[in-house]
Backbone as a chain_set.jsonl record, in Angstrom:
{"seq": "GVAARVLRHPLRASGQHLVSLAHASGACVPPFTHRWPPQGGRLPEQLRRKFLSETIADQARFAALRLEQALPKIIAAASPESRKKIEANFHRVAAEPLGPYALMDYVNFKGEGVAPTERYNGKGWGLLQVLEAMPETGPSLSQFKSAATEILTQRVSHAPPARNEQWWLNGWNKRLATYVR", "coords": {"N": [[51.734, 10.665, 45.672], [49.556, 12.756, 43.701], [50.817, 13.224, 41.18], [52.572, 11.091, 41.08], [50.862, 8.908, 40.744], [49.766, 9.599, 38.271], [52.015, 9.497, 36.619], [52.744, 6.9, 36.995], [50.879, 5.551, 35.607], [51.114, 6.186, 32.732], [49.792, 6.071, 30.293], [47.454, 7.33, 30.445], [45.903, 10.333, 29.482], [46.321, 12.451, 31.202], [48.898, 12.227, 32.183], [50.549, 13.211, 30.151], [49.636, 15.831, 30.188], [50.558, 16.77, 32.673], [53.362, 16.553, 32.296], [53.656, 18.348, 30.154], [52.849, 20.76, 31.39], [54.842, 21.001, 33.362], [57.109, 21.215, 31.728], [56.54, 23.599, 30.35], [56.783, 25.404, 32.425], [59.438, 25.519, 32.754], [60.736, 23.387, 33.908], [63.136, 20.756, 34.157], [62.685, 18.32, 31.998], [62.719, 14.883, 31.395], [64.059, 13.806, 28.271], [62.731, 11.713, 26.81], [60.109, 11.885, 27.645], [58.81, 13.67, 26.118], [57.816, 12.369, 23.998], [54.911, 10.777, 24.035], [53.052, 7.913, 24.94], [55.964, 7.084, 26.973], [58.517, 4.9, 25.702], [57.716, 1.538, 26.172], [55.688, 2.215, 27.858], [55.909, 3.237, 30.479], [57.54, 5.45, 32.775], [60.928, 5.049, 33.686], [61.65, 4.012, 37.017], [63.645, 5.427, 38.582], [64.027, 7.819, 37.112], [61.421, 8.764, 37.162], [61.028, 9.291, 39.897], [62.967, 11.326, 40.256], [61.981, 13.316, 38.523], [59.506, 13.812, 39.796], [60.356, 14.81, 42.296], [61.495, 17.186, 41.536], [59.48, 18.756, 40.543], [57.43, 19.693, 42.206], [55.862, 22.054, 42.671], [54.696, 22.324, 40.15], [53.168, 20.016, 40.111], [51.273, 20.604, 42.069], [49.988, 22.779, 40.844], [48.97, 21.416, 38.631], [47.141, 19.621, 39.89], [45.351, 21.469, 41.027], [44.42, 22.773, 38.731], [43.134, 20.649, 37.459], [41.008, 20.216, 39.251], [39.705, 22.675, 39.016], [38.78, 22.47, 36.397], [37.051, 20.393, 36.676], [34.454, 20.852, 37.861], [32.672, 22.14, 35.889], [32.504, 19.975, 34.044], [31.358, 17.993, 35.638], [28.881, 19.146, 36.344], [27.718, 19.349, 33.811], [27.451, 16.63, 33.185], [25.728, 15.693, 35.11], [22.393, 14.847, 36.197], [19.671, 16.965, 35.277], [18.006, 17.608, 37.495], [19.679, 17.276, 39.698], [21.766, 19.04, 39.533], [21.925, 21.638, 40.819], [22.116, 20.915, 43.52], [24.536, 19.459, 43.516], [26.386, 21.434, 42.706], [26.049, 23.28, 44.803], [26.866, 21.715, 46.989], [29.544, 21.283, 46.268], [30.585, 23.908, 46.518], [30.045, 24.359, 49.244], [31.747, 22.478, 50.456], [34.206, 23.399, 49.461], [34.414, 25.81, 50.812], [35.239, 25.196, 53.357], [38.028, 24.954, 55.702], [39.802, 22.709, 55.101], [38.619, 21.977, 52.805], [39.251, 22.64, 49.97], [41.542, 21.033, 49.674], [40.428, 18.454, 50.116], [38.585, 18.215, 47.968], [40.316, 18.562, 45.75], [42.13, 16.462, 46.116], [40.381, 14.224, 46.011], [39.261, 14.316, 43.406], [41.529, 13.962, 41.879], [42.263, 11.517, 42.779], [40.117, 9.67, 42.425], [38.735, 10.577, 40.253], [36.461, 12.503, 38.114], [34.017, 11.277, 37.805], [32.522, 11.16, 35.548], [33.189, 9.714, 33.313], [32.644, 6.766, 31.348], [34.347, 4.719, 32.097], [34.626, 5.048, 34.779], [32.868, 3.547, 36.281], [31.076, 0.761, 37.628], [28.792, -1.656, 36.821], [27.036, 0.392, 36.113], [27.231, 2.148, 38.245], [28.835, 4.908, 39.51], [31.949, 6.276, 40.911], [33.16, 8.684, 41.277], [33.888, 12.225, 41.838], [31.485, 13.513, 41.186], [29.493, 11.619, 41.969], [29.965, 11.51, 44.716], [29.427, 14.15, 45.594], [26.764, 14.253, 44.899], [25.669, 12.325, 46.588], [25.841, 13.473, 49.065], [24.142, 15.109, 51.826], [22.294, 18.226, 51.74], [22.602, 20.071, 53.742], [24.257, 20.824, 56.867], [27.35, 19.672, 58.474], [29.664, 20.082, 56.165], [32.232, 18.987, 55.382], [32.628, 16.613, 56.885], [30.406, 15.281, 55.972], [31.077, 15.043, 53.288], [33.279, 13.304, 53.451], [31.949, 11.055, 54.554], [30.108, 10.469, 52.505], [31.896, 9.892, 50.438], [33.122, 7.622, 51.503], [30.944, 5.872, 51.508], [30.384, 5.746, 48.739], [32.774, 4.64, 47.708], [32.778, 2.194, 49.013], [30.531, 1.106, 47.86], [31.529, 0.96, 45.267], [33.432, -1.107, 45.551], [31.713, -3.24, 46.13], [30.452, -3.562, 43.69], [32.482, -4.142, 41.97], [34.261, -6.264, 39.655], [34.839, -9.563, 40.837], [37.424, -10.614, 40.385], [39.091, -8.43, 40.471], [39.525, -7.858, 43.119], [39.038, -5.611, 44.854], [38.368, -5.074, 47.457], [40.615, -5.316, 48.949], [41.876, -2.846, 48.709], [40.255, -1.053, 50.041], [40.566, -0.363, 52.837], [42.912, 1.25, 52.827], [41.998, 3.301, 51.163], [39.991, 4.367, 52.793], [41.532, 5.323, 54.925], [42.846, 7.364, 53.618], [40.671, 9.045, 53.006], [40.031, 9.833, 55.578], [41.872, 11.82, 56.101], [40.71, 14.095, 55.205], [39.19, 15.285, 57.165], [40.734, 15.979, 59.322]], "CA": [[50.926, 11.817, 45.402], [48.814, 12.813, 42.445], [51.689, 13.065, 40.012], [53.127, 9.736, 41.074], [49.862, 8.039, 40.118], [49.654, 9.971, 36.856], [53.185, 9.014, 35.898], [52.797, 5.447, 37.095], [49.946, 5.093, 34.583], [51.314, 7.272, 31.782], [48.963, 5.996, 29.096], [46.378, 8.285, 30.643], [46.229, 11.639, 28.899], [46.741, 13.384, 32.237], [50.351, 12.164, 32.301], [51.099, 14.162, 29.186], [49.3, 17.189, 30.635], [51.494, 17.135, 33.74], [54.686, 16.749, 31.699], [53.594, 19.607, 29.381], [52.811, 21.864, 32.349], [56.175, 21.106, 33.958], [58.027, 21.708, 30.684], [56.213, 25.007, 30.08], [57.246, 26.243, 33.535], [60.889, 25.523, 32.747], [61.307, 22.226, 34.603], [63.956, 19.848, 33.362], [61.861, 17.154, 31.708], [63.496, 13.882, 30.657], [63.76, 13.938, 26.847], [61.804, 10.741, 26.246], [58.733, 12.163, 28.028], [58.198, 14.503, 25.083], [57.09, 11.418, 23.159], [54.034, 10.138, 25.01], [53.692, 7.487, 26.168], [57.357, 6.675, 26.808], [58.685, 3.537, 25.224], [57.426, 0.592, 27.246], [54.49, 2.657, 28.557], [56.149, 3.757, 31.83], [58.821, 6.102, 33.041], [61.766, 4.264, 34.597], [61.431, 4.423, 38.406], [64.612, 6.433, 39.04], [63.722, 9.09, 36.451], [60.111, 9.208, 37.648], [61.251, 9.886, 41.224], [63.697, 12.589, 40.064], [61.024, 14.257, 37.942], [58.537, 14.171, 40.826], [60.974, 15.638, 43.335], [61.868, 18.491, 40.975], [58.319, 19.455, 39.961], [56.365, 19.723, 43.216], [54.962, 23.186, 42.415], [53.932, 22.004, 38.939], [52.19, 19.005, 40.485], [50.192, 21.3, 42.776], [49.239, 23.516, 39.812], [48.259, 20.403, 37.854], [46.003, 19.143, 40.678], [44.392, 22.572, 41.141], [43.821, 22.967, 37.409], [42.192, 19.551, 37.214], [39.817, 20.491, 40.048], [39.035, 23.82, 38.395], [38.117, 21.996, 35.182], [36.137, 19.298, 36.998], [33.079, 21.235, 38.168], [31.827, 22.25, 34.687], [32.271, 18.628, 33.499], [30.446, 17.301, 36.538], [27.555, 19.762, 36.196], [27.204, 18.96, 32.488], [27.133, 15.2, 33.177], [24.719, 15.391, 36.13], [20.993, 14.98, 35.789], [19.236, 18.354, 35.508], [17.435, 17.803, 38.833], [20.691, 17.233, 40.766], [22.849, 19.994, 39.271], [22.019, 22.68, 41.846], [22.601, 20.272, 44.746], [25.954, 19.135, 43.326], [27.156, 22.678, 42.72], [25.993, 23.831, 46.162], [27.725, 20.893, 47.845], [30.929, 21.589, 45.889], [30.969, 25.195, 47.113], [30.037, 24.182, 50.698], [32.988, 21.792, 50.827], [35.322, 24.291, 49.123], [34.473, 26.909, 51.783], [35.83, 24.696, 54.606], [39.492, 25.083, 55.687], [40.427, 21.599, 54.374], [37.764, 21.652, 51.662], [39.946, 22.584, 48.681], [42.392, 19.838, 49.668], [39.583, 17.263, 49.965], [38.074, 18.192, 46.591], [41.439, 18.384, 44.83], [42.638, 15.105, 46.265], [39.423, 13.212, 45.567], [39.121, 14.305, 41.943], [42.757, 13.395, 41.324], [42.341, 10.163, 43.323], [39.094, 8.791, 41.864], [38.181, 11.131, 39.021], [35.266, 13.34, 38.126], [32.816, 10.449, 37.851], [31.74, 11.388, 34.332], [33.617, 8.798, 32.251], [32.095, 5.405, 31.457], [35.334, 3.853, 32.753], [34.548, 5.309, 36.217], [31.628, 2.91, 36.697], [30.855, -0.686, 37.611], [27.34, -1.908, 36.817], [26.342, 1.671, 36.023], [27.409, 2.944, 39.465], [30.107, 5.624, 39.49], [32.643, 6.495, 42.185], [33.909, 9.926, 41.189], [33.457, 13.395, 42.605], [30.061, 13.735, 40.906], [28.676, 10.738, 42.798], [30.136, 11.877, 46.124], [28.675, 15.387, 45.831], [25.341, 13.917, 44.758], [25.27, 11.512, 47.742], [25.864, 14.304, 50.276], [22.973, 15.945, 52.121], [22.503, 19.629, 51.359], [22.846, 20.903, 54.919], [25.047, 20.173, 57.904], [28.808, 19.829, 58.398], [29.959, 19.634, 54.8], [33.437, 18.181, 55.198], [32.382, 15.263, 57.398], [29.449, 14.668, 55.05], [31.831, 14.69, 52.082], [34.025, 12.085, 53.782], [30.987, 9.953, 54.7], [29.588, 10.133, 51.176], [32.984, 9.259, 49.692], [33.266, 6.274, 52.065], [29.797, 5.108, 51.001], [30.546, 5.555, 47.288], [33.879, 3.703, 47.461], [32.312, 0.877, 49.468], [29.646, 0.661, 46.776], [32.401, 0.583, 44.151], [33.989, -2.425, 45.845], [30.658, -4.254, 46.027], [30.101, -3.73, 42.274], [33.686, -4.472, 41.193], [34.419, -7.682, 39.306], [35.562, -10.256, 41.91], [38.839, -10.815, 40.047], [39.854, -7.213, 40.777], [39.81, -7.898, 44.546], [39.144, -4.223, 45.316], [38.22, -5.035, 48.91], [41.969, -5.169, 49.467], [42.244, -1.425, 48.689], [39.291, -0.21, 50.756], [41.116, 0.157, 54.087], [43.8, 2.361, 52.479], [41.166, 4.399, 50.663], [39.329, 4.984, 53.944], [42.549, 6.109, 55.647], [43.051, 8.578, 52.839], [39.488, 9.894, 53.196], [40.083, 10.37, 56.945], [42.702, 13.033, 56.111], [39.887, 15.238, 54.813], [38.515, 15.878, 58.325], [41.675, 16.184, 60.444]], "C": [[50.245, 11.711, 44.051], [49.708, 12.525, 41.255], [52.286, 11.675, 39.953], [52.149, 8.776, 40.425], [49.739, 8.338, 38.638], [50.814, 9.393, 36.072], [53.36, 7.503, 35.999], [51.902, 4.832, 36.021], [49.978, 6.081, 33.421], [50.48, 7.173, 30.509], [47.757, 6.915, 29.218], [46.823, 9.638, 30.101], [46.73, 12.604, 29.953], [48.251, 13.358, 32.456], [51.015, 13.147, 31.372], [50.811, 15.59, 29.607], [50.252, 17.653, 31.732], [52.876, 17.407, 33.175], [54.712, 18.065, 30.92], [53.608, 20.821, 30.306], [54.192, 22.082, 32.969], [57.173, 21.68, 32.958], [57.801, 23.189, 30.429], [56.703, 25.924, 31.205], [58.765, 26.221, 33.677], [61.534, 24.363, 33.477], [62.129, 21.399, 33.626], [63.171, 18.549, 33.2], [62.708, 16.149, 30.941], [63.094, 13.871, 29.184], [62.72, 12.951, 26.32], [60.359, 10.992, 26.667], [58.049, 13.083, 27.026], [57.433, 13.641, 24.086], [56.221, 10.6, 24.107], [53.197, 9.078, 24.357], [55.139, 7.108, 25.923], [57.428, 5.234, 26.32], [58.506, 2.574, 26.397], [56.243, 1.016, 28.089], [54.687, 3.222, 29.95], [57.475, 4.484, 31.891], [59.638, 5.175, 33.932], [61.677, 4.855, 36.007], [62.37, 5.537, 38.854], [64.327, 7.798, 38.406], [62.379, 9.642, 36.907], [60.276, 9.891, 38.996], [61.961, 11.233, 41.123], [62.751, 13.668, 39.526], [60.037, 14.731, 39.01], [59.142, 15.084, 41.884], [61.312, 17.036, 42.837], [60.675, 19.305, 40.479], [57.152, 19.558, 40.939], [55.381, 20.861, 42.962], [54.105, 22.92, 41.18], [52.857, 20.965, 39.243], [51.001, 19.644, 41.196], [49.341, 22.088, 41.789], [48.397, 22.558, 38.971], [47.001, 19.936, 38.595], [44.937, 20.226, 40.8], [43.679, 22.82, 39.816], [42.806, 21.874, 37.105], [40.914, 19.775, 38.01], [39.014, 21.623, 39.424], [38.236, 23.388, 37.161], [37.055, 20.942, 35.471], [34.692, 19.748, 37.166], [32.222, 21.417, 36.916], [31.526, 20.879, 34.046], [31.235, 17.88, 34.32], [29.026, 17.834, 36.38], [26.934, 19.341, 34.861], [26.76, 17.499, 32.455], [26.007, 14.829, 34.139], [23.314, 15.516, 35.555], [20.545, 16.411, 36.102], [18.696, 18.596, 36.917], [18.473, 17.775, 39.948], [21.793, 18.274, 40.604], [23.013, 21.045, 40.364], [22.575, 22.113, 43.148], [24.099, 19.997, 44.641], [26.804, 20.392, 43.398], [27.181, 23.3, 44.117], [26.9, 23.036, 47.102], [29.203, 21.121, 47.542], [31.387, 22.863, 46.598], [30.954, 25.139, 48.648], [31.33, 23.531, 51.156], [34.176, 22.724, 50.596], [35.487, 25.424, 50.137], [35.079, 26.491, 53.128], [37.356, 24.837, 54.546], [40.212, 23.961, 54.929], [39.648, 21.212, 53.118], [38.469, 21.613, 50.323], [40.866, 21.369, 48.569], [41.55, 18.59, 49.402], [39.076, 17.133, 48.528], [39.188, 17.886, 45.593], [41.968, 16.955, 44.905], [41.66, 14.087, 45.695], [39.317, 13.164, 44.041], [40.37, 13.739, 41.281], [42.951, 11.939, 41.738], [41.359, 9.227, 42.619], [38.368, 9.373, 40.652], [36.922, 11.951, 39.222], [33.991, 12.513, 38.281], [31.955, 10.599, 36.619], [32.07, 10.397, 33.215], [32.977, 7.424, 32.444], [33.055, 4.442, 32.16], [35.353, 4.053, 34.271], [33.246, 4.738, 36.775], [31.764, 1.391, 36.68], [29.342, -0.865, 37.698], [26.541, -0.605, 36.83], [26.497, 2.575, 37.232], [28.796, 3.569, 39.471], [30.675, 5.853, 40.872], [33.429, 7.795, 42.19], [33.332, 11.045, 42.035], [31.978, 13.693, 42.387], [29.197, 12.915, 41.862], [28.784, 11.077, 44.278], [29.324, 13.131, 46.436], [27.17, 15.143, 45.767], [24.826, 13.149, 45.979], [25.217, 12.314, 49.039], [24.505, 14.938, 50.535], [23.296, 17.406, 51.807], [22.767, 20.558, 52.538], [23.662, 20.109, 55.93], [26.531, 20.376, 57.689], [29.358, 19.229, 57.094], [31.17, 18.726, 54.666], [33.251, 16.759, 55.723], [31.357, 14.54, 56.517], [30.126, 14.247, 53.752], [32.588, 13.39, 52.319], [33.087, 10.891, 53.882], [30.435, 9.506, 53.352], [30.655, 9.431, 50.343], [33.204, 7.828, 50.182], [32.164, 5.368, 51.525], [29.971, 4.778, 49.512], [31.666, 4.559, 46.999], [33.545, 2.292, 47.949], [31.388, 0.269, 48.423], [30.468, 0.212, 45.569], [32.927, -0.835, 44.346], [32.927, -3.513, 45.677], [30.249, -4.526, 44.581], [31.288, -4.153, 41.405], [33.69, -5.953, 40.812], [35.258, -8.375, 40.387], [37.055, -10.421, 41.636], [39.691, -9.595, 40.378], [40.221, -7.118, 42.263], [39.968, -6.494, 45.137], [38.927, -4.074, 46.812], [39.578, -4.804, 49.574], [42.364, -3.701, 49.6], [41.415, -0.563, 49.64], [39.84, 0.374, 52.053], [42.04, 1.358, 53.82], [43.024, 3.559, 51.96], [40.5, 5.121, 51.83], [40.302, 5.795, 54.794], [42.812, 7.422, 54.923], [41.889, 9.546, 53.035], [39.491, 10.53, 54.587], [40.931, 11.636, 57.009], [41.888, 14.279, 55.756], [39.276, 15.951, 56.023], [39.439, 16.074, 59.511], [41.9, 17.629, 60.711]], "O": [[50.352, 10.7, 43.357], [49.389, 11.68, 40.419], [52.485, 11.137, 38.863], [52.551, 7.919, 39.638], [49.621, 7.416, 37.83], [50.623, 8.857, 34.98], [54.049, 6.899, 35.177], [52.147, 3.711, 35.577], [48.977, 6.745, 33.149], [50.468, 8.116, 29.717], [47.113, 7.241, 28.221], [47.981, 10.03, 30.248], [47.502, 13.506, 29.628], [48.828, 14.362, 32.873], [51.948, 13.846, 31.766], [51.645, 16.473, 29.41], [50.702, 18.798, 31.723], [53.503, 18.4, 33.542], [55.681, 18.819, 31.014], [54.301, 21.801, 30.035], [54.653, 23.218, 33.085], [57.987, 22.535, 33.307], [58.758, 23.953, 30.305], [57.005, 27.093, 30.963], [59.318, 26.823, 34.597], [62.752, 24.347, 33.654], [61.847, 21.355, 32.429], [63.017, 17.78, 34.149], [63.347, 16.504, 29.95], [61.903, 13.921, 28.876], [61.908, 13.314, 25.469], [59.453, 10.375, 26.107], [56.831, 13.258, 27.079], [56.519, 14.117, 23.413], [56.741, 9.813, 24.898], [52.66, 9.326, 23.277], [55.518, 6.837, 24.783], [56.495, 4.454, 26.513], [59.072, 2.772, 27.472], [55.819, 0.258, 28.962], [53.712, 3.656, 30.564], [58.41, 4.173, 31.153], [59.086, 4.571, 34.852], [61.634, 6.075, 36.164], [61.915, 6.509, 39.456], [64.38, 8.82, 39.089], [62.216, 10.857, 37.027], [59.717, 10.966, 39.213], [61.6, 12.178, 41.824], [62.734, 14.794, 40.023], [59.765, 15.927, 39.112], [58.495, 16.036, 42.32], [61.406, 17.972, 43.632], [60.852, 20.44, 40.036], [55.996, 19.513, 40.521], [54.171, 20.645, 43.033], [52.92, 23.252, 41.164], [51.758, 21.028, 38.692], [49.854, 19.269, 40.954], [48.113, 22.073, 41.878], [47.249, 22.857, 38.64], [45.924, 19.862, 38.005], [43.746, 19.936, 40.688], [42.47, 23.052, 39.791], [41.739, 22.147, 36.555], [39.825, 19.542, 37.485], [37.79, 21.542, 39.317], [37.14, 23.892, 36.919], [36.242, 20.63, 34.601], [33.786, 19.087, 36.659], [31.114, 20.882, 36.879], [30.417, 20.655, 33.562], [30.351, 17.218, 33.776], [28.076, 17.056, 36.292], [25.748, 19.015, 34.803], [25.794, 17.164, 31.77], [25.399, 13.768, 34.0], [23.088, 16.202, 34.559], [20.993, 16.999, 37.086], [18.902, 19.672, 37.478], [18.174, 18.214, 41.058], [22.669, 18.376, 41.462], [24.135, 21.314, 40.793], [23.402, 22.746, 43.804], [24.848, 20.273, 45.578], [27.831, 20.412, 44.077], [28.22, 23.79, 44.561], [27.618, 23.617, 47.915], [30.026, 21.151, 48.457], [32.456, 22.888, 47.207], [31.768, 25.803, 49.29], [31.942, 23.972, 52.129], [35.057, 22.825, 51.45], [36.59, 25.943, 50.303], [35.398, 27.35, 53.951], [37.925, 24.84, 53.455], [41.149, 24.241, 54.182], [39.982, 20.234, 52.45], [38.309, 20.639, 49.587], [40.962, 20.75, 47.51], [41.91, 17.762, 48.565], [39.136, 16.052, 47.943], [39.022, 17.054, 44.7], [42.221, 16.322, 43.881], [42.067, 13.179, 44.969], [39.286, 12.082, 43.455], [40.279, 13.103, 40.231], [43.722, 11.213, 41.111], [41.727, 8.11, 42.254], [37.483, 8.728, 40.089], [36.394, 12.075, 40.327], [32.999, 12.996, 38.825], [30.785, 10.214, 36.627], [31.297, 10.262, 32.267], [32.791, 6.975, 33.575], [32.618, 3.456, 32.753], [36.026, 3.304, 34.979], [32.599, 5.351, 37.625], [32.461, 0.816, 35.844], [28.695, -0.28, 38.566], [25.498, -0.512, 37.477], [25.944, 3.675, 37.244], [29.805, 2.866, 39.44], [29.995, 5.658, 41.88], [34.294, 7.98, 43.047], [32.418, 10.843, 42.835], [31.289, 14.09, 43.326], [28.281, 13.446, 42.489], [27.808, 10.948, 45.017], [28.608, 13.169, 47.437], [26.402, 15.761, 46.503], [23.666, 13.308, 46.361], [24.606, 11.872, 50.012], [23.786, 15.271, 49.593], [24.461, 17.762, 51.629], [23.122, 21.72, 52.339], [23.746, 18.883, 55.857], [26.937, 21.155, 56.828], [29.49, 18.012, 56.964], [31.127, 17.771, 53.89], [33.672, 15.802, 55.073], [31.437, 13.325, 56.34], [29.786, 13.211, 53.18], [32.546, 12.481, 51.49], [33.392, 9.822, 53.353], [30.31, 8.31, 53.089], [30.353, 8.48, 49.621], [33.445, 6.925, 49.381], [32.423, 4.231, 51.132], [29.727, 3.647, 49.092], [31.514, 3.71, 46.119], [33.987, 1.309, 47.355], [31.453, -0.927, 48.137], [30.148, -0.789, 44.927], [32.878, -1.659, 43.434], [33.213, -4.585, 45.142], [29.75, -5.61, 44.277], [31.112, -4.486, 40.233], [33.184, -6.793, 41.556], [36.28, -7.834, 40.811], [37.863, -10.371, 42.563], [40.903, -9.723, 40.548], [41.133, -6.374, 42.625], [40.938, -6.228, 45.847], [39.273, -3.038, 47.381], [39.669, -4.175, 50.628], [43.112, -3.347, 50.511], [41.831, 0.537, 50.003], [39.581, 1.545, 52.332], [41.953, 2.369, 54.516], [43.353, 4.702, 52.278], [40.45, 6.351, 51.852], [39.934, 6.843, 55.326], [42.98, 8.465, 55.554], [42.106, 10.745, 53.21], [39.004, 11.648, 54.754], [40.721, 12.457, 57.901], [42.342, 15.4, 55.987], [38.882, 17.112, 55.911], [38.96, 16.318, 60.619], [42.658, 17.979, 61.616]]}, "num_chains": 1, "name": "protein.A"}
């Protein structure tokens, strides 16, 4: 899940945000997570699993909060001519029964698309790029999935060959398929 990825890569600031949120809600947080990143840069597997199993509600709040904070960042980073389309597509997807899940999962899965590190050869793969690639009318959730598939395929084609991202594409596409079930 989202938190597993965050804690697997704890050097990301989001790892500290999740731990802080869990601690503030009264969760039992391993003492060494108060010093971020933990020594060695990762939580030991057994403690990570225990933390994840005991903080499911905090993980959901964390994912929802990240989505809530994403739209203003995305709008600010978008070109002025695409801002209305991006915002409209965000709200179209969010209005679908599985829309909030799709948006929340994608932003926690591939990011907002606003950071320079979310690009290969100037082409991004975050939520911004997916919303921008969608048409403005039609079945929004299937269009979101199609745009995300296109953007992630583009990511693979622009990735440095040594990263071998083609290997991940099938799993990414299976994940995207959950958005329209």
